[in-house]
Each structure stands twice: as structure tokens, then as C-alpha cells.
XYZ file of C-alpha atoms in Angstrom:
655
model
C 87.556 48.402 60.008
C 89.743 49.682 62.866
C 91.743 52.862 62.235
C 95.496 52.258 62.101
C 97.919 55.016 61.523
C 101.041 54.190 59.622
C 103.938 54.201 62.064
C 103.726 55.315 65.694
C 103.799 58.623 67.495
C 107.423 57.894 68.460
C 108.292 57.733 64.767
C 107.066 61.343 64.261
C 110.243 62.640 65.940
C 112.018 62.227 62.616
C 111.307 64.736 59.774
C 111.456 61.844 57.345
C 108.803 59.994 59.360
C 106.573 63.056 59.382
C 106.785 63.407 55.602
C 105.976 59.687 55.252
C 102.873 60.106 57.420
C 101.473 62.925 55.289
C 102.157 61.118 52.017
C 100.471 57.974 53.297
C 97.257 59.748 54.235
C 96.164 60.076 50.608
C 96.100 56.366 49.633
C 94.678 55.560 53.055
C 91.866 58.008 52.488
C 91.252 56.596 49.027
C 91.000 53.089 50.439
C 88.663 54.267 53.168
C 86.473 56.000 50.580
C 86.262 52.845 48.482
C 85.292 50.850 51.527
C 82.572 53.292 52.515
C 81.355 53.441 48.933
C 80.679 49.720 48.974
C 78.750 49.897 52.242
C 76.391 52.685 51.344
C 75.408 51.486 47.935
C 71.932 52.466 47.288
C 72.133 55.534 49.429
C 71.343 58.686 47.699
C 74.331 60.021 45.765
C 73.818 63.395 47.381
C 75.210 62.123 50.769
C 78.046 59.975 49.466
C 80.824 62.447 48.632
C 80.205 64.890 51.467
C 80.526 62.047 53.933
C 83.708 60.820 52.322
C 85.214 64.296 52.288
C 84.203 65.005 55.878
C 85.745 61.800 57.129
C 88.893 62.522 55.252
C 89.205 66.037 56.687
C 88.513 64.804 60.217
C 91.277 62.293 59.943
C 93.591 64.910 58.429
C 93.036 67.435 61.250
C 93.462 64.726 63.840
C 96.780 63.747 62.269
C 97.958 67.366 62.179
C 97.129 67.799 65.868
C 99.101 64.730 66.739
C 101.970 66.009 64.583
C 101.934 69.451 66.268
C 101.999 67.956 69.746
C 104.900 65.691 68.774
C 106.742 68.618 67.184
C 106.317 70.772 70.289
C 107.665 67.968 72.461
C 110.688 67.610 70.162
C 111.417 71.365 70.179
C 111.132 71.389 73.974
C 113.557 68.488 74.229
C 116.078 70.123 71.870
C 115.785 73.426 73.740
C 116.478 71.654 77.029
C 119.470 69.875 75.431
C 120.885 73.164 74.084
C 120.341 74.856 77.436
C 122.139 72.004 79.212
C 124.984 72.124 76.650
C 125.376 75.898 77.113
C 125.384 75.459 80.861
C 128.060 72.773 80.581
C 130.192 74.918 78.243
C 129.821 77.945 80.522
C 130.754 75.831 83.510
C 133.786 74.417 81.725
C 134.833 77.908 80.585
C 134.454 79.303 84.080
C 136.383 76.355 85.461
C 139.248 76.873 82.985
C 139.352 80.606 83.646
C 139.332 80.068 87.389
C 142.301 77.713 87.064
C 144.233 80.219 84.907
C 143.331 83.097 87.209
C 144.268 81.218 90.377
C 147.331 79.447 88.990
C 150.736 80.500 90.395
C 152.202 79.726 86.961
C 152.391 82.440 84.308
C 149.929 82.374 81.412
C 149.947 84.612 78.368
C 148.066 84.543 75.075
C 149.627 86.385 72.138
C 148.254 87.055 68.657
C 150.182 86.439 65.440
C 151.515 90.000 65.558
C 153.067 89.138 68.933
C 150.716 91.434 70.881
C 149.356 90.418 74.270
C 145.702 89.338 74.231
C 145.553 88.083 77.780
C 147.854 87.671 80.790
C 146.893 85.984 84.042
C 147.143 87.652 87.484
C 150.244 85.674 88.525
C 152.245 87.104 85.649
C 150.757 90.569 86.042
C 151.822 90.569 89.705
C 155.325 89.401 88.818
C 155.697 92.193 86.264
C 153.954 94.736 88.494
C 151.559 95.532 85.632
C 147.817 95.836 85.182
C 145.750 94.013 82.573
C 145.000 97.319 80.866
C 148.723 98.123 80.598
C 149.623 94.892 78.855
C 146.618 94.519 76.567
C 147.642 94.835 72.885
C 151.260 95.645 73.817
C 154.064 93.792 71.951
C 155.086 91.031 74.330
C 158.817 91.349 73.648
C 158.891 95.122 74.156
C 156.813 94.763 77.299
C 158.997 92.451 79.337
C 161.701 90.620 77.368
C 165.379 91.765 77.614
C 166.710 93.236 74.376
C 169.390 90.574 74.013
C 166.774 87.778 74.083
C 164.111 89.259 71.803
C 165.563 87.843 68.591
C 165.554 84.308 70.008
C 161.941 84.730 71.172
C 160.814 85.867 67.713
C 162.504 82.785 66.248
C 160.459 80.617 68.624
C 157.223 82.307 67.507
C 158.135 81.742 63.849
C 158.907 78.084 64.545
C 155.475 77.541 66.116
C 153.785 79.473 63.307
C 155.555 77.400 60.666
C 155.338 73.940 62.201
C 152.457 74.148 64.653
C 154.498 72.094 67.096
C 154.545 72.888 70.816
C 157.792 74.322 72.211
C 159.748 74.521 75.425
C 161.881 77.632 75.833
C 163.736 79.474 78.586
C 163.991 83.242 78.676
C 164.029 86.103 81.122
C 161.190 88.504 81.789
C 161.858 91.913 83.277
C 159.547 93.460 85.852
C 158.760 97.159 86.075
C 161.500 97.655 88.688
C 164.124 95.917 86.521
C 164.135 92.577 88.348
C 164.920 89.717 85.957
C 163.067 86.429 86.331
C 164.114 83.267 84.520
C 161.018 81.558 83.091
C 160.583 78.120 81.540
C 157.883 78.445 78.868
C 155.692 75.675 77.423
C 153.887 77.075 74.390
C 151.557 76.042 71.595
C 149.273 77.506 68.928
C 145.477 77.801 68.611
C 144.043 77.473 65.083
C 140.705 78.615 63.636
C 138.264 76.584 61.534
C 140.351 77.107 58.404
C 143.451 75.657 60.093
C 145.212 79.011 60.384
C 147.063 80.014 63.566
C 144.910 82.501 65.438
C 147.098 83.058 68.479
C 149.888 81.601 70.625
C 149.626 80.729 74.258
C 152.307 79.811 76.757
C 152.418 78.531 80.307
C 155.466 79.750 82.201
C 157.183 78.547 85.365
C 159.377 80.933 87.331
C 162.601 78.921 87.763
C 164.754 81.779 89.067
C 165.105 80.388 92.559
C 165.516 76.848 91.287
C 168.409 77.877 89.056
C 169.901 79.948 91.863
C 169.751 76.914 94.124
C 171.266 74.732 91.390
C 174.062 77.268 90.948
C 174.690 77.293 94.678
C 174.841 73.498 94.751
C 177.137 73.558 91.735
C 179.358 76.106 93.483
C 179.457 74.000 96.653
C 180.419 70.956 94.582
C 183.309 72.707 92.827
C 184.487 75.516 95.114
C 186.034 75.694 98.543
C 183.541 77.107 101.050
C 186.160 78.952 103.106
C 188.124 80.761 100.398
C 185.804 80.592 97.390
C 188.642 79.066 95.330
C 188.203 76.042 93.058
C 188.453 72.777 94.990
C 190.196 69.538 94.074
C 187.420 68.344 91.766
C 187.297 71.491 89.653
C 191.091 71.829 89.634
C 191.596 68.317 88.282
C 188.983 68.964 85.584
C 190.779 72.133 84.542
C 194.183 70.465 84.541
C 192.828 67.680 82.325
C 191.375 70.243 79.926
C 194.629 72.248 79.885
C 196.602 69.083 79.100
C 194.258 68.205 76.224
C 194.803 71.657 74.717
C 198.559 71.473 75.319
C 198.789 68.128 73.493
C 197.019 69.529 70.448
C 199.060 72.748 70.381
C 202.388 71.295 71.549
C 202.533 73.649 74.531
C 203.740 73.375 78.122
C 201.622 73.425 81.287
C 202.907 74.137 84.798
C 201.723 73.159 88.262
C 202.856 75.177 91.286
C 202.247 73.399 94.593
C 202.309 75.886 97.483
C 202.411 75.043 101.172
C 202.355 77.808 103.794
C 205.220 77.985 106.266
C 204.458 78.550 109.966
C 200.688 78.379 109.421
C 200.301 75.668 112.054
C 201.821 77.988 114.680
C 199.215 80.671 113.947
C 196.356 78.179 113.816
C 197.316 76.479 117.079
C 198.118 79.638 119.039
C 195.270 81.915 117.917
C 192.607 79.329 117.105
C 190.936 77.988 113.980
C 188.786 81.086 113.421
C 191.845 83.280 112.991
C 193.532 80.515 111.022
C 190.591 80.576 108.602
C 190.801 84.371 108.408
C 194.489 84.097 107.533
C 193.745 81.563 104.781
C 191.204 83.956 103.252
C 193.764 86.768 103.261
C 196.357 84.486 101.664
C 193.831 83.545 98.959
C 193.135 87.200 98.191
C 196.839 87.977 97.860
C 197.463 85.004 95.598
C 194.562 85.999 93.331
C 196.104 89.431 92.825
C 199.413 87.857 91.766
C 197.969 85.663 89.029
C 196.692 86.257 85.539
C 192.984 85.951 84.922
C 193.526 82.814 82.827
C 195.484 81.017 85.571
C 193.676 78.783 88.072
C 194.286 79.088 91.809
C 192.803 76.251 93.863
C 192.813 75.250 97.500
C 194.109 71.701 97.673
C 193.367 71.314 101.375
C 194.450 72.705 104.739
C 197.114 75.326 104.032
C 198.027 73.896 100.613
C 197.253 75.691 97.342
C 197.857 74.785 93.711
C 198.332 77.146 90.766
C 197.667 75.901 87.221
C 199.492 77.870 84.527
C 198.579 76.800 81.013
C 200.440 77.710 77.824
C 203.832 78.309 79.427
C 206.115 80.095 76.968
C 209.274 80.228 79.056
C 209.891 78.195 82.214
C 211.992 81.067 83.531
C 208.805 83.101 83.672
C 207.621 80.649 86.299
C 210.570 81.708 88.430
C 209.295 85.279 88.314
C 205.826 84.094 89.255
C 207.077 81.969 92.155
C 209.279 84.793 93.446
C 206.378 87.220 93.258
C 204.128 84.831 95.175
C 206.752 84.289 97.876
C 207.337 88.041 98.184
C 203.594 88.595 98.548
C 203.281 85.904 101.197
C 206.209 87.309 103.178
C 204.431 90.611 103.824
C 202.821 90.843 107.303
C 199.128 89.988 107.774
C 196.842 91.990 110.072
C 194.045 89.919 111.614
C 190.727 91.274 112.865
C 191.902 91.068 116.477
C 194.727 93.466 115.671
C 197.340 90.728 115.743
C 200.098 90.992 113.125
C 201.358 87.624 111.912
C 203.983 86.442 109.434
C 203.882 83.352 107.256
C 205.889 82.327 104.239
C 205.562 79.647 101.660
C 207.395 76.860 99.881
C 206.632 76.151 96.223
C 207.263 73.093 94.074
C 206.950 73.347 90.282
C 206.339 70.603 87.722
C 205.988 70.931 83.947
C 204.072 69.065 81.273
C 205.227 67.114 79.328
C 208.709 66.592 80.782
C 207.597 65.873 84.376
C 204.329 64.056 83.732
C 201.450 63.588 81.313
C 198.474 63.450 83.667
C 197.050 65.666 86.381
C 197.936 63.123 89.057
C 201.571 62.842 87.948
C 202.088 66.590 87.720
C 200.535 67.269 91.136
C 202.555 64.484 92.736
C 205.849 65.757 91.299
C 205.061 69.378 92.178
C 204.361 68.177 95.715
C 207.742 66.398 95.743
C 209.484 69.559 94.549
C 207.673 71.553 97.268
C 209.170 69.314 99.942
C 212.572 69.832 98.350
C 211.987 73.567 98.736
C 211.167 73.092 102.429
C 214.364 71.086 102.841
C 216.282 74.020 101.397
C 215.186 76.204 104.321
C 211.605 77.148 103.388
C 210.375 80.359 101.751
C 211.813 79.327 98.379
C 210.813 77.302 95.344
C 212.187 74.300 93.489
C 211.538 72.792 90.064
C 211.046 69.059 89.884
C 213.511 69.043 86.980
C 216.995 69.597 88.392
C 218.258 71.640 85.426
C 215.473 74.136 85.819
C 216.128 74.292 89.523
C 219.762 75.163 88.846
C 218.677 77.895 86.437
C 216.214 79.186 89.018
C 218.975 79.226 91.637
C 221.185 81.239 89.297
C 218.375 83.680 88.771
C 217.766 83.925 92.512
C 221.436 84.695 93.021
C 221.217 87.363 90.318
C 218.198 88.914 92.015
C 219.977 88.920 95.366
C 222.943 90.711 93.787
C 220.594 93.157 92.061
C 218.929 94.048 95.345
C 222.310 95.075 96.777
C 223.637 96.735 93.610
C 222.187 100.182 94.346
C 223.524 100.401 97.866
C 226.916 99.148 96.650
C 226.935 101.768 93.847
C 227.466 99.145 91.160
C 225.333 100.925 88.531
C 226.722 103.409 86.042
C 225.385 105.366 83.076
C 226.550 105.301 79.473
C 225.520 107.971 77.013
C 224.790 107.562 73.307
C 224.769 110.709 71.134
C 221.675 111.705 69.174
C 222.639 113.263 65.849
C 220.798 115.498 63.410
C 220.301 113.539 60.204
C 220.894 116.314 57.694
C 224.327 117.477 58.918
C 225.490 114.925 61.551
C 225.542 117.542 64.323
C 225.003 116.140 67.834
C 221.818 117.574 69.339
C 221.491 115.445 72.474
C 222.106 112.049 74.045
C 220.334 109.136 75.706
C 221.291 107.863 79.152
C 221.566 104.051 79.296
C 222.111 102.189 82.576
C 224.785 99.533 82.969
C 225.560 97.219 85.889
C 229.091 96.438 87.008
C 228.313 92.982 88.353
C 230.925 91.890 90.889
C 231.376 88.494 89.170
C 230.063 88.949 85.614
C 231.467 92.386 84.886
C 229.629 95.002 82.811
C 226.066 93.743 82.299
C 223.680 95.092 79.619
C 220.154 96.231 80.594
C 218.454 93.258 78.892
C 219.958 90.968 81.540
C 218.554 92.750 84.595
C 215.877 95.336 83.671
C 213.063 92.704 83.325
C 213.961 91.351 86.762
C 214.053 94.872 88.196
C 210.579 95.471 86.714
C 209.172 92.278 88.209
C 210.657 92.745 91.664
C 209.826 96.436 91.910
C 213.499 97.451 92.056
C 212.960 99.447 88.857
C 211.388 102.281 90.875
C 214.438 103.211 93.003
C 216.750 102.335 90.094
C 214.789 104.583 87.717
C 214.960 107.509 90.139
C 218.712 106.993 90.460
C 219.096 107.030 86.666
C 217.004 110.205 86.387
C 218.911 112.042 89.092
C 222.336 110.962 87.816
C 221.563 111.815 84.168
C 220.114 115.235 85.054
C 223.092 116.055 87.289
C 225.550 115.012 84.572
C 223.734 117.018 81.893
C 223.778 120.127 84.075
C 227.518 119.632 84.709
C 228.245 119.492 80.973
C 226.081 122.552 80.361
C 228.138 124.527 82.881
C 231.415 123.268 81.407
C 230.689 123.994 77.764
C 228.015 126.684 77.917
C 225.868 124.760 75.491
C 222.395 123.255 76.098
C 222.422 119.491 76.574
C 219.333 117.497 75.543
C 219.141 114.395 77.811
C 216.789 111.439 77.144
C 215.952 108.967 79.937
C 213.754 105.844 79.822
C 210.682 105.691 82.084
C 209.182 102.312 83.047
C 205.551 101.303 83.531
C 206.037 100.983 87.304
C 207.528 104.450 87.498
C 204.700 105.946 85.467
C 202.170 104.446 87.883
C 203.851 105.936 90.956
C 201.428 108.533 92.399
C 204.285 110.898 93.313
C 206.258 110.538 90.055
C 205.640 114.102 88.846
C 206.631 115.648 92.169
C 209.769 113.454 92.256
C 210.844 114.562 88.776
C 210.093 118.183 89.630
C 212.278 117.868 92.751
C 215.118 116.285 90.723
C 215.021 119.118 88.176
C 215.098 121.729 90.938
C 217.902 119.974 92.846
C 220.120 119.493 89.804
C 219.291 122.816 88.131
C 218.593 121.187 84.765
C 215.934 123.053 82.743
C 212.848 120.935 82.202
C 213.068 121.542 78.441
C 216.437 119.723 78.417
C 214.910 116.479 79.733
C 213.131 113.993 77.473
C 211.334 111.000 78.991
C 211.041 107.934 76.769
C 208.137 105.543 77.303
C 207.606 102.285 75.470
C 204.649 102.058 73.115
C 203.081 99.200 75.067
C 203.174 101.286 78.273
C 201.238 104.098 76.637
C 198.734 101.863 74.860
C 197.941 100.044 78.112
C 197.552 103.317 79.954
C 194.373 104.393 81.678
C 193.060 107.770 82.777
C 195.708 107.918 85.480
C 198.443 107.492 82.842
C 197.032 110.294 80.710
C 196.863 112.543 83.764
C 200.500 111.808 84.640
C 201.601 112.562 81.073
C 199.699 115.835 81.079
C 201.314 116.856 84.380
C 204.779 115.951 83.092
C 204.106 117.980 79.974
C 203.054 120.893 82.188
C 206.481 120.731 83.882
C 208.016 121.443 80.492
C 209.728 118.089 79.864
C 209.595 116.432 76.439
C 207.874 113.054 75.939
C 208.800 110.417 73.352
C 207.531 106.966 72.406
C 210.430 104.496 72.375
C 210.563 101.405 70.111
C 207.668 102.742 68.036
C 206.016 100.237 65.696
C 206.352 97.212 67.989
C 203.110 97.798 69.910
C 199.453 98.280 68.968
C 199.048 102.021 68.852
C 196.571 103.831 66.657
C 196.437 107.297 65.192
C 193.350 108.048 67.272
C 195.224 107.209 70.471
C 198.399 109.028 69.454
C 196.344 112.157 68.883
C 195.272 112.141 72.541
C 198.816 111.834 73.924
C 201.003 114.888 74.614
C 203.914 113.318 72.708
C 206.800 115.249 71.120
C 208.723 112.507 69.328
C 208.592 108.955 67.943
C 211.626 106.659 67.969
C 211.665 104.108 65.150
C 212.564 100.735 66.631
C 215.939 99.350 65.562
C 214.270 96.202 64.194
C 212.847 98.303 61.314
C 216.234 99.923 60.585
C 218.655 96.991 60.734
C 217.682 95.481 57.336
C 217.528 98.746 55.376
C 218.063 98.896 52.413
C 217.755 95.122 51.829
C 214.228 94.629 53.203
C 211.491 96.458 51.301
C 208.975 95.917 54.123
C 211.235 97.570 56.708
C 211.825 100.472 54.347
C 208.075 100.874 53.824
C 207.400 100.778 57.595
C 210.115 103.339 58.328
C 208.815 105.635 55.571
C 205.255 105.315 56.884
C 206.283 106.175 60.455
C 208.187 109.236 59.253
C 205.236 110.414 57.139
C 202.763 109.788 59.958
C 204.919 111.686 62.459
C 205.186 114.632 60.086
C 201.389 114.632 59.724
C 201.013 114.693 63.511
C 203.700 117.345 63.948
C 206.067 114.994 65.796
C 209.843 114.646 65.637
C 211.219 111.308 64.392
C 214.345 109.609 65.790
C 215.778 106.425 64.259
C 217.503 103.917 66.551
C 220.228 101.416 65.668
C 221.661 103.222 62.623
C 224.925 101.488 61.722
C 225.610 101.863 57.993
C 225.901 104.746 55.513
C 223.124 103.154 53.435
C 220.718 103.268 56.360
C 221.613 106.903 57.048
C 221.202 107.836 53.382
C 217.721 106.304 53.263
C 216.622 108.042 56.474
C 218.017 111.343 55.266
C 216.129 111.007 51.959
C 212.863 110.186 53.777
C 213.190 113.229 56.055
C 213.976 111.571 59.407
C 214.937 114.301 61.915
C 217.673 112.587 63.921
C 219.269 109.253 64.654
C 221.474 107.373 67.075
C 223.470 104.174 66.706
C 226.873 102.586 66.314
C 227.194 104.197 62.895
C 227.975 107.432 64.728
C 228.952 106.283 68.228
C 228.248 103.465 70.661
C 227.130 104.338 74.190
C 230.129 105.538 76.222
C 230.660 106.306 79.881
C 230.683 109.841 81.306
C 234.463 110.158 81.134
C 234.633 109.196 77.454
C 231.689 111.465 76.658
C 233.443 114.349 78.424
C 236.556 113.831 76.283
C 234.387 113.741 73.172
C 232.641 116.979 74.200
C 236.041 118.553 74.876
C 237.093 117.787 71.331
C 233.826 119.110 69.965
C 234.232 122.318 71.964
C 237.755 122.811 70.602
C 236.514 122.315 67.051
C 233.821 124.931 67.541
C 236.316 127.348 69.116
C 238.689 126.906 66.177
C 235.856 127.411 63.706
C 234.794 130.656 65.404
C 238.410 131.920 65.415
């Protein structure tokens, strides 16, 4: 019978097929043996079984040979497949690495302890680092600004917890300190157990893109010539200010400013010098405004000022006057030409003049034209009542400017008395104004205006000189030392030649420096800078005494007081007036006295009017006081009569 193998050679590729072949050889051999046994019946038994066994073995070895050849072919095929797979993987790996290495984008791989495992050349070049320098370094410490590290760690924790990809912006800092803004796209890589093995992130340097966006944003909202906000930004800010004002029940003001005589300069000198003048005007206006106010260029030679949270409309008069005074100063152009321009200002107020940006601007513009009709270089409120008040104030300022040259100021003197025995130990000089129409005017009515307009500087020097001269006169008359206190304003303290001026006054009048006490308000000292401290030290070196006036109304601290060369504190009258009926005022006064004693300072109480107030201050150990309870401020003639009487009493007592 023909020999037929079970299956085919192709089937031997499978291990299961090979096992089937071997197991099938046994029954096949048995069948073959039975077949041969029938054919050779009668043959000698001695040849039967060897023949059967030989045939069986021949077939077995033949099958094994076939199996081995098939197995070798299969191994060769699998080896070729593995070699091809390895080649493909190596090619893909090399391709990926070449992309990362050549990419202009940043690439970094970081382990779960936030250490750098790999960084591509683009990022290494940007940081000016080598691969060896960054390997195993904490990524945040290597190149992330300190103020952004916490946010970056939060991003890592988010990826670790959720496994979600992220998009994040942060800065990286190069070796030379340059900061680059980078947009990161990050994800995690997990191992076979599903655990995060490391993070990787692709970063795009968006520094220039953001810079360009910022420039475009600036162009869209700011005037190219002056750098001021333009119409678009101004209207946005006005709308925002009005929203806040509605919620807080506050007022908002619009000042519409138009330059006077600008067209003459622009037409005669040319647009280039006209533009230069507008830039100078913008710089001056910026200096006049608070940081929270908005100054915008409306167009041409028109400017708008937004003042939010207006407390007192009269304060707007001060602002407008200051702006007009600033504009009236001469301008020096780059060609050496000196030019003069002024301005006209119209003022509108929310809510009385309008409830939208458009209404307020329109009415401020109307008021500005009213100002021009009044002769230019002035301002007008849209509301007539406020305009009348502003006119009254302008008239008052005009009178104040002439008051010094007309010798309309005079000094009154209020005694300072020792608390324990009511003996006068000095006096304070207080300025009064003999207004030609309003009569004797108290300081509260004109000192703030003098401060704002700068008139306080010559007025303060006049007060100092007059008080020192009068004190020296009384010292010669009565042969007794006179302790004279004079107020010093913020503007005076900031004068660079203040110390030399006071020194000259003391020498000219002959008053000993120890007889002069300069009183400064608490807010002046607390707002002082290094220049203020230097001026105080130089004044102290002259030998004059220094006191803090109205103490308790500012924001001073013990640490600051310790640094100041102060001799005395004056308790503000607001803490004395309700003693002994107000426990809080009594506690504040007691605390100030105790604090002053701790610091080795003298304490003076102001505004003492009743015996009960004096008794309390005496019990608490206050050094001295002044107020109507002893004497109101009096003029020099009345004070001289009082000193005459005091001198006679002392003469009688000695006799």
C-alpha cells in the first residue's frame, strides 16, 4: 500500500501538529506490521519481527528528519521576523529621537521625584546648560522662578493623581537670568503595572508672541504719541468707575482739558514741535495726578482726567487750579524755543450731571467751553452752584496771594502752662489773616489752600521770623527765657534749604535755638523718607526742639517714634474735649502719656477748657497744657500786657 503520512509538511509548523504526528506513528506502524504479517505467512518466524522492527525504525527516522528540517525552517523564519521587528523598533526609536533632538520646541522628561531625566538640545540651548548639568537635577530648582514653583508642583500632582494631560504656562530662567514664557503640554508615562514612571512635557517659547500681543494691546488702548490711555480705554474705565460708584453711593468726576494757544505753536513751529509739546504737557499732567486717577488723551490737544471716589467737590477745584498752574509754566523745546500755553477745564460730576460716560464727557466738554468764554486759563463746573463756589475759592486764593505783600497776616500767641502749678512755660505762635472783606480769618480757612498752592513756604518763613523776633523782644524786656513753638508744614520740611533758613533766622533775630520748638504733624513725620529724617537730624543739631502735633490722629508706631529725634508729643484736642465723660478718650490720653514717659518725651495736652479735664491730666502726669481753660490765643499787644502783669507779680513776690 502507498505510504501516506498523516497531515502535510506545512502542518508541522505547529507544535500541536508535531505532537499529533509522533502519536500517530504508533498505530500506523501497528497497522503496517499487521499488513506485512499477512503477506509473509509461511515465512520463517525468525525473519518476521526483525523486518517489522526495521521498517518501523526507518519510517521513524525519516519522520524525525522531516521534522528537524521543518523545525529549522520555522526557527529561521522567526529569527528573521524578530530581526526585522528589532530593526523597525530601532528605526522608529532613532526617528523619534531625531525629531526630539532637532525640534525647536522644548522637551523634558522628569521622574516622579521631579528630577530631570532628559532635556532636548533646544531647551538646553535656551537655558545655556549642558545635558550633564541638568541630569538628575530638580527641574523646579534648575530653571523655574521661585514664585512659580508651587504652581508647578501642583500641576505634577494633578497629573500623578489623574493621569490626564495638562496645558500650563510658566516661566523658565536661563543661566544669565533671562526669563522665557513657555506654554507646556504635558502627560505621564506608565509602566506595566499602571504606575506613573515619569512625566514628559513639550514646551513652546511664547515670549515673543506674548510681547507682540502686549504691544498690539497697548496700541489698541493707548495713544502712540503720549503713551496715555486713548478714548477706548478711557470709556472702559469710566464705565467701571460708574459701576463701582453706583454700588458704593460715591461721586465720580470728569475733567475735560483743552490747551490754550496750542494751535499757534503747532502752526508756527511745525507738527514735530507740536508733538513734543504735547508729550511735555502729558508728563506734567501725570505728575499732578494721583496714581489711581486716569489721564487720557481725547484727541488733538484735548485731555480728560477721570477722578473716581470724589469725597469733596471742592477738592476738584484744588486739582484744577494745580493743573492750570502747572500748564502755565514755560515749556522749553528741543530747538531751544521757550513757549507758553495754558488750559481751560470743564468739570462734570456723577450722578448729578450724568449717569453714563457719554453724558459726563459731553457736559464736561460744555463746561470747558464755558471756561474758555470766561477768558481761558480757568475752569468751570457744569453745575452752576459748584461754579459759584469755585469762583469764591478762586477769589480767596487771589486775595491770599496778595496777603503777604499787603501785610495782612498777624500772629496770635497761646500760653503753654505747666500742669502741676499753672505756671506759664512758653507759648505757641498761631497765624491769623486780616482779610480785607471777611475780617479776622482762622487758619483752617486758608492754610489748606496755602499748602496746595505753595504759598505755605513764604508764609511759613514769615511766621518763623516774626515769632522768633517777638520772642527775643520779650526776652529782652522781661529778662526771662521765652519758649516759642511754631508749626512747620510738609512743604517747608521738604525745602532743601530749610535748615540754613532757620539757622539764618535764629542768627538774625538773636533767639537761642533752645527757645524755638518746631511742631510737625504726625502724618508729615510718618510719610517722611530718608530726606525727612536727615532734615530732622540737622534741625536737632541746631539745638531747636521738635514736637509731634495732633498726636494720635495719624498712623505712627513705637518703632518709628524711636527713630525720630523728637522731644515732645502734643495730645490732639479731639482726645481731650470729652474728658471725663468719654472713657475711650480718657484711656487714649492715659496711654499717650504713659508711652511718652517710657520714651522719655514731654507731653503737652491741647484744647484744655474745663477744670475736670485739667484735674484728669494732672493726675495722669501730663507735663503741660494749653487751651481756653487758661487763655485763648491773643495778639502780641495783649500778650505783652499779660507778661507785664506777670512780671509785676513776680517783682512783688520777690520784694
